């Protein structure tokens, strides 16, 4: 007669482990958000002021093309952002496979990514500080 093995209960991750998961996921996404927004704003503005003027495309079309440039740059820069984040010394959280798949861990990871990319996108808005003059000059010409 075979008896079924007892199912071992795995303890959920501790608050410290969940914080580690949060920061491990947030840090690279700060970099992604920063680069994405900064490149999109810079590229979109330059596209609007150059190609946009010649072809007569709208501001939103310039923004969409800037987003395309930013997305393509993000594909190429993703490995560098991850390498930089790992160089900052944030090790992989020490979790069992079952703990890594628990809802608390997944929620902590998703919150880290969401908050990280939000912070990065806000920081990546810095090019807006430099583009006010070009838009005013363009309006004066029209």
Backbone as a chain_set.jsonl record, in Angstrom:
{"seq": "XXXXXXXXXXXXXXXXXXXXXXXXXXXXXXXXXXXXXXXXXXXXXXXXXXXXXXXXXXXXXXXXXXXXXXXXXXXXXXXXXXXXXXXXXXXXXXXXXXXXXXXXXXXXXXXXXXXXXXXXXXXXXXXXXXXXXXXXXXXXXX", "coords": {"N": [[0.859, -1.178, 0.0], [0.66, 2.078, -1.0], [1.464, 5.197, 0.338], [0.5, 8.555, 0.112], [2.854, 11.173, -0.234], [3.402, 13.62, 2.283], [2.315, 16.922, 1.845], [4.498, 19.528, 1.86], [4.352, 22.542, 3.486], [5.277, 25.689, 2.338], [6.833, 28.452, 3.678], [5.627, 31.775, 3.319], [7.334, 34.491, 1.608], [9.452, 36.609, 3.596], [8.904, 39.955, 4.926], [11.303, 41.372, 4.49], [12.469, 39.893, 2.406], [10.556, 40.354, 0.433], [10.861, 43.12, 0.102], [13.406, 43.111, -0.973], [12.91, 41.784, -3.411], [11.228, 43.719, -4.543], [12.984, 46.015, -4.846], [14.958, 44.839, -6.427], [13.599, 44.498, -8.799], [12.693, 47.091, -9.312], [14.916, 48.807, -9.706], [16.29, 48.356, -12.329], [14.176, 49.191, -13.94], [13.864, 51.871, -13.389], [16.005, 52.87, -14.801], [15.231, 52.027, -17.425], [12.816, 53.471, -17.783], [13.762, 56.097, -17.543], [15.607, 56.328, -19.746], [13.847, 55.74, -21.861], [11.88, 57.813, -21.801], [13.498, 60.142, -21.959], [14.878, 59.804, -24.412], [12.671, 59.593, -26.139], [11.452, 62.128, -25.885], [13.531, 63.862, -26.722], [14.088, 62.861, -29.33], [11.518, 62.985, -30.524], [11.002, 65.742, -30.439], [13.073, 66.75, -32.054], [12.434, 65.476, -34.458], [9.943, 66.613, -34.97], [10.686, 69.318, -35.296], [12.343, 69.216, -37.503], [11.923, 67.118, -39.722], [9.193, 67.222, -39.424], [8.516, 69.897, -39.971], [9.25, 70.104, -42.661], [7.748, 68.059, -43.92], [5.278, 68.61, -42.933], [4.049, 67.259, -40.775], [2.055, 66.379, -37.918], [2.266, 67.403, -34.418], [1.7, 65.225, -32.795], [2.306, 63.119, -34.527], [5.039, 63.486, -34.75], [5.686, 62.929, -32.096], [4.933, 60.241, -31.995], [6.765, 59.105, -33.813], [9.089, 59.738, -32.435], [8.699, 58.088, -30.244], [8.947, 55.617, -31.504], [11.695, 55.685, -32.198], [12.733, 55.753, -29.607], [11.827, 53.289, -28.575], [13.217, 51.503, -30.245], [15.835, 52.163, -29.526], [15.702, 51.366, -26.877], [15.576, 48.594, -27.152], [18.181, 48.03, -27.934], [19.625, 49.018, -25.763], [18.839, 47.636, -23.516], [20.284, 45.432, -22.406], [22.545, 46.749, -21.422], [21.459, 48.401, -19.444], [20.481, 46.503, -17.626], [22.909, 45.261, -16.954], [24.239, 47.385, -15.712], [22.531, 47.807, -13.529], [22.92, 45.398, -12.158], [25.586, 45.686, -11.498], [25.457, 47.563, -9.539], [25.188, 46.185, -7.266], [22.91, 44.876, -6.319], [21.787, 41.941, -5.413], [20.364, 38.799, -6.59], [17.208, 37.948, -5.281], [17.002, 35.672, -2.538], [15.16, 33.129, -2.802], [12.99, 30.292, -2.619], [11.884, 28.208, -5.362], [9.088, 27.866, -5.097], [8.405, 29.975, -3.374], [9.091, 32.104, -5.008], [7.097, 31.989, -6.852], [4.817, 32.703, -5.526], [1.895, 34.701, -4.789], [2.43, 37.017, -3.33], [5.094, 37.561, -3.854], [5.07, 37.924, -6.633], [3.402, 40.157, -6.78], [4.968, 42.049, -5.407], [7.154, 42.185, -7.152], [5.912, 43.184, -9.493], [4.919, 45.637, -8.553], [7.358, 46.862, -7.957], [8.466, 47.095, -10.549], [6.531, 48.783, -11.743], [6.582, 51.117, -10.13], [9.277, 51.737, -10.356], [9.565, 52.248, -13.16], [7.875, 54.433, -13.32], [9.165, 56.382, -11.724], [11.54, 56.559, -13.209], [10.536, 57.501, -15.693], [9.572, 60.019, -14.948], [11.972, 61.257, -14.13], [13.224, 61.11, -16.592], [12.081, 63.128, -18.007], [13.656, 65.329, -18.144], [14.777, 66.491, -20.557], [12.861, 68.301, -21.367], [13.373, 70.661, -20.109], [15.128, 71.968, -21.737], [13.99, 72.486, -24.212], [12.187, 74.575, -24.551], [12.954, 76.997, -25.795], [13.321, 76.406, -28.572], [10.719, 75.792, -29.444], [9.442, 78.24, -29.009], [10.834, 79.876, -30.818], [10.076, 78.653, -33.211], [7.344, 79.202, -33.22], [7.455, 81.996, -33.431], [8.432, 82.311, -36.024], [6.274, 81.535, -37.532]], "CA": [[0.0, 0.0, 0.0], [1.445, 3.305, -1.118], [0.875, 6.371, 0.981], [0.909, 9.779, -0.581], [3.761, 11.983, 0.589], [2.775, 14.811, 2.852], [2.669, 18.165, 1.162], [5.185, 20.44, 2.757], [3.964, 23.94, 3.327], [6.415, 26.594, 2.223], [6.52, 29.741, 4.306], [5.676, 32.897, 2.366], [8.533, 35.318, 1.773], [9.419, 37.575, 4.691], [8.859, 41.341, 4.442], [12.628, 41.729, 3.982], [12.631, 39.274, 1.091], [9.676, 41.056, -0.504], [11.516, 44.399, -0.201], [14.516, 42.783, -1.869], [12.297, 41.529, -4.717], [10.756, 45.019, -5.02], [14.102, 46.833, -5.31], [15.626, 44.111, -7.505], [12.823, 44.753, -10.012], [12.513, 48.525, -9.534], [16.136, 49.496, -10.133], [16.478, 48.42, -13.785], [13.069, 49.894, -14.592], [14.155, 53.306, -13.298], [16.853, 53.117, -15.97], [14.445, 51.896, -18.649], [11.888, 54.605, -17.874], [14.554, 57.303, -17.786], [16.07, 56.339, -21.133], [12.712, 55.744, -22.775], [11.278, 59.143, -21.87], [14.477, 61.132, -22.407], [15.098, 59.616, -25.848], [11.431, 59.9, -26.839], [11.251, 63.577, -25.904], [14.563, 64.469, -27.563], [13.885, 62.452, -30.725], [10.241, 63.525, -31.0], [11.144, 67.184, -30.655], [13.91, 66.973, -33.237], [11.661, 65.045, -35.631], [8.912, 67.627, -35.222], [11.306, 70.565, -35.745], [13.053, 69.042, -38.778], [11.085, 66.408, -40.685], [7.814, 67.692, -39.266], [8.345, 71.169, -40.659], [9.365, 69.851, -44.101], [6.625, 67.228, -44.393], [4.015, 69.105, -42.396], [3.389, 66.289, -39.899], [1.545, 66.958, -36.669], [3.046, 67.198, -33.195], [1.488, 63.851, -32.338], [3.049, 62.23, -35.415], [6.432, 63.616, -34.303], [5.797, 62.19, -30.828], [4.871, 58.805, -32.303], [8.047, 58.722, -34.395], [10.042, 59.779, -31.325], [8.47, 56.871, -29.466], [9.549, 54.533, -32.275], [13.142, 55.782, -32.004], [12.988, 55.387, -28.217], [11.63, 51.84, -28.434], [14.339, 50.833, -30.904], [17.004, 52.377, -28.669], [15.501, 50.529, -25.69], [15.95, 47.218, -27.484], [19.628, 47.945, -27.949], [20.214, 49.415, -24.487], [18.302, 46.833, -22.414], [21.349, 44.659, -21.776], [23.413, 47.657, -20.677], [20.735, 48.835, -18.249], [20.478, 45.375, -16.695], [24.278, 45.075, -16.472], [24.515, 48.467, -14.772], [21.762, 47.543, -12.317], [23.559, 44.305, -11.407], [26.857, 46.203, -10.972], [25.185, 48.363, -8.351], [25.295, 45.297, -6.119], [21.648, 44.308, -5.863], [21.818, 40.523, -5.758], [19.087, 38.135, -6.844], [16.601, 37.552, -4.009], [17.183, 34.272, -2.166], [13.834, 32.543, -2.607], [12.77, 28.978, -3.211], [11.01, 28.349, -6.532], [7.688, 28.031, -4.677], [8.253, 31.335, -2.858], [9.174, 33.023, -6.141], [5.838, 31.923, -7.602], [3.686, 33.099, -4.671], [1.278, 35.965, -5.199], [3.084, 38.144, -2.653], [6.342, 37.828, -4.565], [4.728, 38.479, -7.944], [2.894, 41.512, -6.546], [6.117, 42.881, -5.06], [7.927, 42.383, -8.384], [5.154, 44.067, -10.392], [4.928, 46.982, -7.959], [8.703, 47.386, -8.154], [8.599, 47.498, -11.951], [5.644, 49.921, -12.013], [7.086, 52.308, -9.439], [10.573, 52.03, -10.959], [9.403, 52.898, -14.468], [7.262, 55.744, -13.07], [10.241, 57.277, -11.281], [12.424, 56.749, -14.352], [9.888, 58.361, -16.686], [9.549, 61.392, -14.422], [13.342, 61.757, -14.248], [13.532, 61.193, -18.016], [11.464, 64.32, -18.604], [14.59, 66.447, -18.049], [15.007, 67.25, -21.797], [11.866, 69.373, -21.51], [13.968, 71.891, -19.593], [15.967, 72.577, -22.768], [13.321, 72.633, -25.495], [11.253, 75.699, -24.601], [13.419, 78.014, -26.725], [13.093, 76.011, -29.96], [9.296, 75.901, -29.738], [9.113, 79.663, -29.086], [11.397, 80.368, -32.07], [9.246, 78.129, -34.274], [6.09, 79.964, -33.205], [7.739, 83.346, -33.906], [8.592, 82.258, -37.477], [4.943, 81.358, -38.139]], "C": [[0.9, 1.234, 0.0], [0.714, 4.443, -0.409], [1.37, 7.605, 0.26], [1.817, 10.597, 0.327], [3.043, 13.233, 1.088], [3.243, 16.035, 2.075], [3.301, 19.095, 2.177], [4.751, 21.867, 2.451], [5.221, 24.789, 3.288], [5.986, 27.924, 2.82], [6.56, 30.839, 3.254], [6.932, 33.732, 2.601], [8.36, 36.317, 2.921], [9.305, 38.981, 4.116], [10.214, 41.808, 3.888], [12.888, 41.141, 2.603], [11.772, 39.974, 0.045], [10.238, 42.425, -0.869], [12.661, 44.183, -1.181], [13.997, 42.54, -3.285], [11.852, 42.852, -5.345], [11.908, 45.829, -5.61], [14.871, 46.168, -6.448], [14.914, 44.353, -8.839], [12.725, 46.238, -10.329], [13.738, 49.167, -10.161], [16.343, 49.498, -11.645], [15.375, 49.212, -14.488], [13.16, 51.406, -14.418], [15.005, 53.686, -14.508], [16.085, 53.045, -17.274], [13.517, 53.097, -18.833], [12.606, 55.895, -18.196], [14.972, 57.39, -19.247], [14.918, 56.454, -22.115], [12.14, 57.152, -22.918], [12.257, 60.178, -22.409], [14.705, 61.02, -23.912], [13.848, 59.988, -26.631], [11.224, 61.408, -26.96], [12.261, 64.245, -26.841], [14.335, 64.135, -29.044], [12.593, 63.037, -31.283], [10.316, 65.008, -31.29], [11.967, 67.464, -31.902], [13.197, 66.559, -34.516], [10.623, 66.102, -35.977], [9.521, 68.899, -35.805], [12.023, 70.432, -37.083], [12.133, 68.412, -39.828], [9.649, 66.929, -40.635], [7.549, 68.981, -39.994], [8.339, 70.953, -42.171], [8.144, 69.107, -44.632], [5.272, 67.692, -43.874], [3.289, 68.096, -41.522], [2.994, 66.964, -38.589], [2.506, 66.705, -35.512], [2.911, 65.759, -32.715], [2.211, 62.843, -33.232], [4.538, 62.293, -35.062], [6.663, 62.851, -33.013], [5.79, 60.683, -31.079], [6.183, 58.316, -32.914], [9.16, 58.773, -33.351], [9.922, 58.551, -30.446], [9.068, 55.656, -30.174], [11.065, 54.519, -32.084], [13.506, 55.317, -30.59], [12.849, 53.881, -27.993], [12.778, 51.06, -29.069], [15.613, 50.985, -30.085], [16.911, 51.496, -27.424], [15.862, 49.077, -25.936], [17.462, 47.043, -27.433], [20.269, 48.205, -26.599], [19.79, 48.538, -23.311], [19.393, 46.062, -21.673], [22.274, 45.527, -20.938], [22.754, 48.135, -19.388], [20.741, 47.727, -17.2], [21.874, 45.135, -16.119], [24.639, 46.147, -15.449], [23.778, 48.236, -13.454], [22.409, 46.434, -11.497], [24.897, 44.757, -10.825], [26.649, 47.038, -9.715], [25.048, 47.502, -7.107], [23.998, 44.71, -5.607], [21.568, 42.858, -6.333], [20.41, 39.98, -5.999], [18.501, 37.701, -5.506], [16.723, 36.048, -3.769], [15.828, 33.672, -1.798], [13.813, 31.135, -3.187], [11.883, 29.17, -4.442], [9.534, 28.542, -6.156], [7.437, 29.429, -4.133], [8.263, 32.347, -4.005], [7.874, 33.06, -6.926], [4.627, 32.34, -6.771], [3.169, 34.48, -5.069], [1.957, 37.171, -4.568], [4.355, 38.555, -3.396], [6.054, 38.459, -5.917], [4.205, 39.904, -7.809], [4.043, 42.469, -6.235], [6.96, 43.183, -6.295], [7.218, 43.353, -9.32], [5.096, 45.495, -9.857], [6.298, 47.639, -8.126], [8.905, 47.877, -9.575], [7.778, 48.75, -12.235], [6.173, 51.2, -11.371], [8.441, 52.711, -10.015], [10.438, 52.75, -12.285], [8.743, 54.268, -14.316], [8.319, 56.757, -12.654], [11.177, 57.584, -12.447], [11.831, 57.671, -15.4], [9.831, 59.809, -16.222], [10.948, 62.009, -14.524], [13.733, 61.963, -15.711], [12.87, 62.356, -18.722], [12.414, 65.511, -18.632], [14.846, 67.157, -19.378], [14.004, 68.386, -22.001], [12.399, 70.709, -20.995], [14.718, 72.658, -20.673], [15.243, 72.907, -24.061], [12.347, 73.794, -25.585], [11.648, 76.732, -25.635], [13.11, 77.665, -28.174], [11.623, 76.171, -30.344], [8.871, 77.36, -29.852], [9.631, 80.267, -30.384], [10.557, 79.907, -33.252], [7.932, 78.887, -34.363], [6.29, 81.379, -33.729], [7.884, 83.393, -35.416], [7.243, 82.169, -38.177], [4.129, 82.548, -37.868]], "O": [[1.764, 1.408, 0.86], [-0.497, 4.613, -0.55], [2.528, 7.679, -0.149], [1.568, 10.698, 1.528], [2.2, 13.811, 0.403], [4.411, 16.153, 1.704], [2.715, 19.406, 3.214], [4.785, 22.32, 1.307], [6.121, 24.623, 4.112], [4.918, 28.449, 2.507], [7.435, 30.835, 2.388], [7.522, 33.68, 3.68], [7.257, 36.801, 3.177], [9.581, 39.183, 2.933], [10.256, 42.563, 2.917], [13.458, 41.803, 1.736], [12.202, 40.165, -1.092], [10.113, 42.857, -2.015], [12.861, 44.973, -2.103], [14.578, 43.034, -4.251], [12.07, 43.082, -6.534], [11.822, 46.282, -6.751], [15.378, 46.852, -7.337], [15.558, 44.407, -9.887], [12.68, 46.611, -11.501], [13.605, 49.994, -11.063], [16.557, 50.57, -12.21], [15.621, 49.835, -15.52], [12.591, 52.151, -15.216], [14.754, 54.701, -15.16], [16.257, 53.901, -18.142], [13.447, 53.669, -19.92], [12.141, 56.693, -19.009], [14.726, 58.397, -19.911], [15.009, 57.19, -23.098], [11.938, 57.629, -24.035], [11.88, 61.01, -23.234], [14.723, 62.033, -24.612], [13.945, 60.63, -27.676], [10.86, 61.902, -28.027], [11.892, 65.091, -27.656], [14.384, 65.017, -29.901], [12.581, 63.537, -32.408], [9.755, 65.48, -32.279], [11.603, 68.315, -32.713], [13.339, 67.218, -35.547], [10.445, 66.445, -37.146], [8.943, 69.5, -36.711], [12.287, 71.441, -37.736], [11.63, 69.102, -40.715], [8.983, 67.06, -41.662], [6.479, 69.158, -40.577], [7.526, 71.542, -42.883], [7.578, 69.476, -45.661], [4.234, 67.213, -44.33], [2.059, 68.059, -41.512], [3.547, 67.999, -38.217], [3.433, 65.902, -35.617], [3.888, 65.148, -32.282], [2.682, 61.817, -32.742], [5.221, 61.269, -35.073], [7.695, 62.202, -32.842], [6.546, 59.939, -30.454], [6.661, 57.234, -32.573], [10.072, 57.946, -33.376], [10.924, 58.03, -29.958], [9.627, 54.769, -29.528], [11.653, 53.465, -31.837], [14.471, 54.576, -30.404], [13.664, 53.275, -27.298], [13.255, 50.076, -28.503], [16.389, 50.037, -29.963], [17.914, 50.946, -26.97], [16.387, 48.401, -25.052], [17.962, 46.028, -26.948], [21.341, 47.674, -26.311], [20.331, 48.683, -22.214], [19.416, 46.048, -20.443], [22.736, 45.109, -19.876], [23.417, 48.259, -18.358], [20.98, 47.986, -16.02], [22.012, 44.84, -14.932], [25.271, 45.852, -14.435], [24.344, 48.447, -12.382], [22.445, 46.517, -10.269], [25.305, 44.268, -9.772], [27.571, 47.198, -8.916], [24.819, 48.019, -6.014], [23.99, 44.095, -4.541], [21.313, 42.588, -7.506], [19.411, 40.614, -5.66], [19.217, 37.143, -4.675], [16.564, 35.25, -4.693], [15.409, 33.703, -0.641], [14.538, 30.832, -4.135], [11.2, 30.188, -4.555], [8.816, 29.292, -6.817], [6.386, 30.015, -4.389], [7.527, 33.332, -3.972], [7.578, 34.052, -7.592], [3.508, 32.326, -7.283], [3.902, 35.309, -5.608], [2.054, 38.228, -5.191], [4.649, 39.741, -3.545], [6.716, 39.421, -6.308], [4.526, 40.764, -8.63], [4.076, 43.585, -6.754], [7.429, 44.308, -6.467], [7.851, 44.247, -9.88], [5.209, 46.453, -10.623], [6.387, 48.835, -8.404], [9.456, 48.958, -9.786], [8.26, 49.675, -12.889], [6.203, 52.25, -12.012], [8.724, 53.901, -10.15], [11.115, 53.751, -12.52], [9.021, 55.174, -15.102], [8.357, 57.87, -13.179], [11.564, 58.735, -12.649], [12.53, 58.527, -15.942], [10.021, 60.726, -17.022], [11.091, 63.153, -14.955], [14.484, 62.884, -16.031], [13.077, 62.55, -19.92], [12.036, 66.59, -19.089], [15.119, 68.357, -19.351], [14.284, 69.332, -22.737], [11.923, 71.768, -21.405], [14.923, 73.865, -20.546], [15.824, 73.552, -24.935], [11.728, 73.976, -26.632], [10.778, 77.299, -26.296], [12.68, 78.532, -28.935], [11.314, 76.632, -31.442], [8.035, 77.695, -30.691], [8.946, 81.087, -30.996], [10.342, 80.669, -34.195], [7.457, 79.183, -35.46], [5.409, 81.919, -34.398], [7.512, 84.386, -36.042], [7.084, 82.671, -39.29], [2.973, 82.613, -38.286]]}, "num_chains": 1, "name": "protein.A"}
